[in-house]
Amino acid sequence: MLNIVIFGAPGSGKGTQSDRLISKYGLHHISTGEVLRDHIARGTELGRIADSYISKGQLIPDDLMIRVLEHVLDSNPELTSKGVIFDGFPRTIDQAKALKKMLASRGSRVHAVVGLEVPEDELIRRMINRGKETGRADDNPDTIRKRLVVYHDQTSPLRDYYIGEGKYHGIDGSGDMDEIFERIHRSLHDRVPELAESDAE
Ligand code: AMP
């Protein structure tokens, strides 16, 4: 099992680069944002609660979010066989600690954290475009501003947390999507032995 966390501000390209990592390494993908949007679309109780936070640009409370992720892992055992790209989780230090425990209890760990580093004006431009193209409700100027504040306050401290764990791969996330993926691939290939092995297969 090989687990990668893809980390970065909203609009940093986590979803796009996750798709490329999945096809390259055959990993499974868990996007907590997608899990929540699916609940909202199906009108579940969780969806109703999630929507009340997402529409304000706030994070879902840690205890609830951790239970949601645990449920996803428990109900899809195949996810933990080959490994997972965690996209959008963790978003707080408490979530990172919970993820560490969840994986340890399954005999595994986070192998690498890919941090997509993108200047704020580019983040805003990308989210505005995505909002126009996909109709995603929280990609509007007011909510984007709030999400960036939340990112700086609650999520960006994770960078130092994972640097401290020796797992952080900071990647220049600006520019062409294929070039960004090449940077990720080189960094992981050089520094994560388990990935270099699966690369060779
Ligand atoms: P994303 O698709 O990852 O940008 O997530 C969209 C929204 O879902 C975020 O702005 C949060 O409101 C919520 N969300 C997704 N993942 C998490 C998480 N790990 N913790 C708290 N809230 C989350």
CSV table of N, CA, C and O and ligand atoms in Angstrom, one decimal, residues 10 14 31-34 36-37 53-54 57-60 65 87-91 95 130 136 138 147, ligand 1:
chain,number,residue,atom,x,y,z
A,10,PRO,N,-6.8,25.9,-2.3
A,10,PRO,CA,-7.9,25.7,-3.3
A,10,PRO,C,-7.5,26.3,-4.6
A,10,PRO,O,-6.9,27.4,-4.7
A,14,LYS,N,-4.9,20.2,-7.4
A,14,LYS,CA,-4.9,18.9,-6.7
A,14,LYS,C,-5.6,17.8,-7.5
A,14,LYS,O,-5.1,16.7,-7.7
A,31,SER,N,-11.1,12.0,-2.9
A,31,SER,CA,-11.3,13.4,-2.8
A,31,SER,C,-12.4,13.7,-1.8
A,31,SER,O,-13.5,13.4,-2.1
A,32,THR,N,-12.1,14.2,-0.6
A,32,THR,CA,-13.1,14.5,0.4
A,32,THR,C,-14.1,15.5,-0.1
A,32,THR,O,-15.3,15.4,0.1
A,33,GLY,N,-13.6,16.5,-0.9
A,33,GLY,CA,-14.6,17.5,-1.5
A,33,GLY,C,-15.6,16.8,-2.4
A,33,GLY,O,-16.8,17.1,-2.4
A,34,GLU,N,-15.1,15.8,-3.2
A,34,GLU,CA,-16.0,15.1,-4.1
A,34,GLU,C,-17.0,14.2,-3.3
A,34,GLU,O,-18.2,14.1,-3.7
A,36,LEU,N,-18.2,14.9,-0.4
A,36,LEU,CA,-19.2,15.7,0.2
A,36,LEU,C,-20.1,16.3,-0.9
A,36,LEU,O,-21.3,16.3,-0.7
A,37,ARG,N,-19.6,16.6,-2.1
A,37,ARG,CA,-20.4,17.2,-3.2
A,37,ARG,C,-21.4,16.1,-3.6
A,37,ARG,O,-22.6,16.4,-3.9
A,53,TYR,N,-21.5,24.4,5.5
A,53,TYR,CA,-20.1,24.8,5.6
A,53,TYR,C,-19.5,25.2,4.3
A,53,TYR,O,-18.9,26.3,4.2
A,54,ILE,N,-19.7,24.3,3.3
A,54,ILE,CA,-19.0,24.6,2.0
A,54,ILE,C,-19.5,25.9,1.4
A,54,ILE,O,-18.7,26.7,0.9
A,57,GLY,N,-17.6,28.7,2.6
A,57,GLY,CA,-16.1,28.6,2.4
A,57,GLY,C,-15.4,28.1,3.7
A,57,GLY,O,-14.2,28.2,3.8
A,58,GLN,N,-16.2,27.5,4.6
A,58,GLN,CA,-15.6,27.0,5.8
A,58,GLN,C,-15.3,25.5,5.7
A,58,GLN,O,-15.8,24.8,4.9
A,59,LEU,N,-14.4,25.0,6.6
A,59,LEU,CA,-14.2,23.6,6.7
A,59,LEU,C,-15.2,22.9,7.5
A,59,LEU,O,-15.8,23.4,8.5
A,60,ILE,N,-15.5,21.6,7.1
A,60,ILE,CA,-16.4,20.8,7.9
A,60,ILE,C,-15.6,20.4,9.2
A,60,ILE,O,-14.4,20.2,9.1
A,65,MET,N,-15.5,15.2,9.7
A,65,MET,CA,-14.7,14.9,8.5
A,65,MET,C,-13.9,13.6,8.7
A,65,MET,O,-13.8,12.8,7.8
A,87,ASP,N,-6.8,13.5,-1.6
A,87,ASP,CA,-6.9,14.8,-2.2
A,87,ASP,C,-7.9,15.6,-1.4
A,87,ASP,O,-9.1,15.3,-1.3
A,88,GLY,N,-7.3,16.7,-0.7
A,88,GLY,CA,-8.2,17.5,0.1
A,88,GLY,C,-8.3,17.0,1.6
A,88,GLY,O,-9.1,17.6,2.3
A,89,PHE,N,-7.6,16.0,1.9
A,89,PHE,CA,-7.6,15.5,3.3
A,89,PHE,C,-6.1,15.1,3.6
A,89,PHE,O,-5.6,14.3,2.7
A,90,PRO,N,-5.5,15.5,4.6
A,90,PRO,CA,-6.0,16.3,5.7
A,90,PRO,C,-5.9,17.8,5.4
A,90,PRO,O,-5.2,18.2,4.5
A,91,ARG,N,-6.7,18.6,6.1
A,91,ARG,CA,-6.8,20.0,5.9
A,91,ARG,C,-6.4,20.7,7.2
A,91,ARG,O,-6.4,22.0,7.3
A,95,GLN,N,-6.5,16.6,11.6
A,95,GLN,CA,-6.9,15.6,10.6
A,95,GLN,C,-5.6,14.8,10.2
A,95,GLN,O,-5.7,13.6,9.9
A,130,ARG,N,-12.8,27.8,-13.4
A,130,ARG,CA,-13.4,26.6,-13.1
A,130,ARG,C,-14.9,26.8,-12.8
A,130,ARG,O,-15.8,26.0,-13.2
A,136,ARG,N,-19.4,25.0,-10.5
A,136,ARG,CA,-19.1,24.7,-9.1
A,136,ARG,C,-19.5,25.8,-8.2
A,136,ARG,O,-19.0,26.9,-8.3
A,138,ASP,N,-19.1,26.8,-5.1
A,138,ASP,CA,-18.2,27.6,-4.2
A,138,ASP,C,-17.0,28.3,-4.9
A,138,ASP,O,-16.2,29.0,-4.3
A,147,ARG,N,-12.3,30.9,1.3
A,147,ARG,CA,-11.6,29.7,1.3
A,147,ARG,C,-10.1,29.9,1.4
A,147,ARG,O,-9.4,29.1,2.1
B,1,AMP,P1,-12.3,20.6,-2.3
B,1,AMP,O1,-13.1,20.0,-3.4
B,1,AMP,O2,-11.2,19.8,-1.8
B,1,AMP,O3,-11.8,22.0,-2.7
B,1,AMP,O4,-13.3,20.8,-1.1
B,1,AMP,C1,-14.4,21.7,-1.2
B,1,AMP,C2,-15.0,22.0,0.2
B,1,AMP,O5,-15.3,20.8,0.9
B,1,AMP,C3,-13.9,22.7,1.1
B,1,AMP,O6,-13.9,24.1,0.9
B,1,AMP,C4,-14.5,22.4,2.5
B,1,AMP,O7,-15.6,23.2,2.8
B,1,AMP,C5,-15.0,20.9,2.3
B,1,AMP,N1,-13.9,19.9,2.6
B,1,AMP,C6,-13.3,19.1,1.7
B,1,AMP,N2,-12.4,18.4,2.4
B,1,AMP,C7,-12.4,18.7,3.7
B,1,AMP,C8,-11.6,18.4,4.8
B,1,AMP,N3,-10.6,17.5,4.7
B,1,AMP,N4,-11.9,19.0,6.0
B,1,AMP,C9,-12.9,19.9,6.1
B,1,AMP,N5,-13.6,20.3,5.0
B,1,AMP,C10,-13.4,19.8,3.8
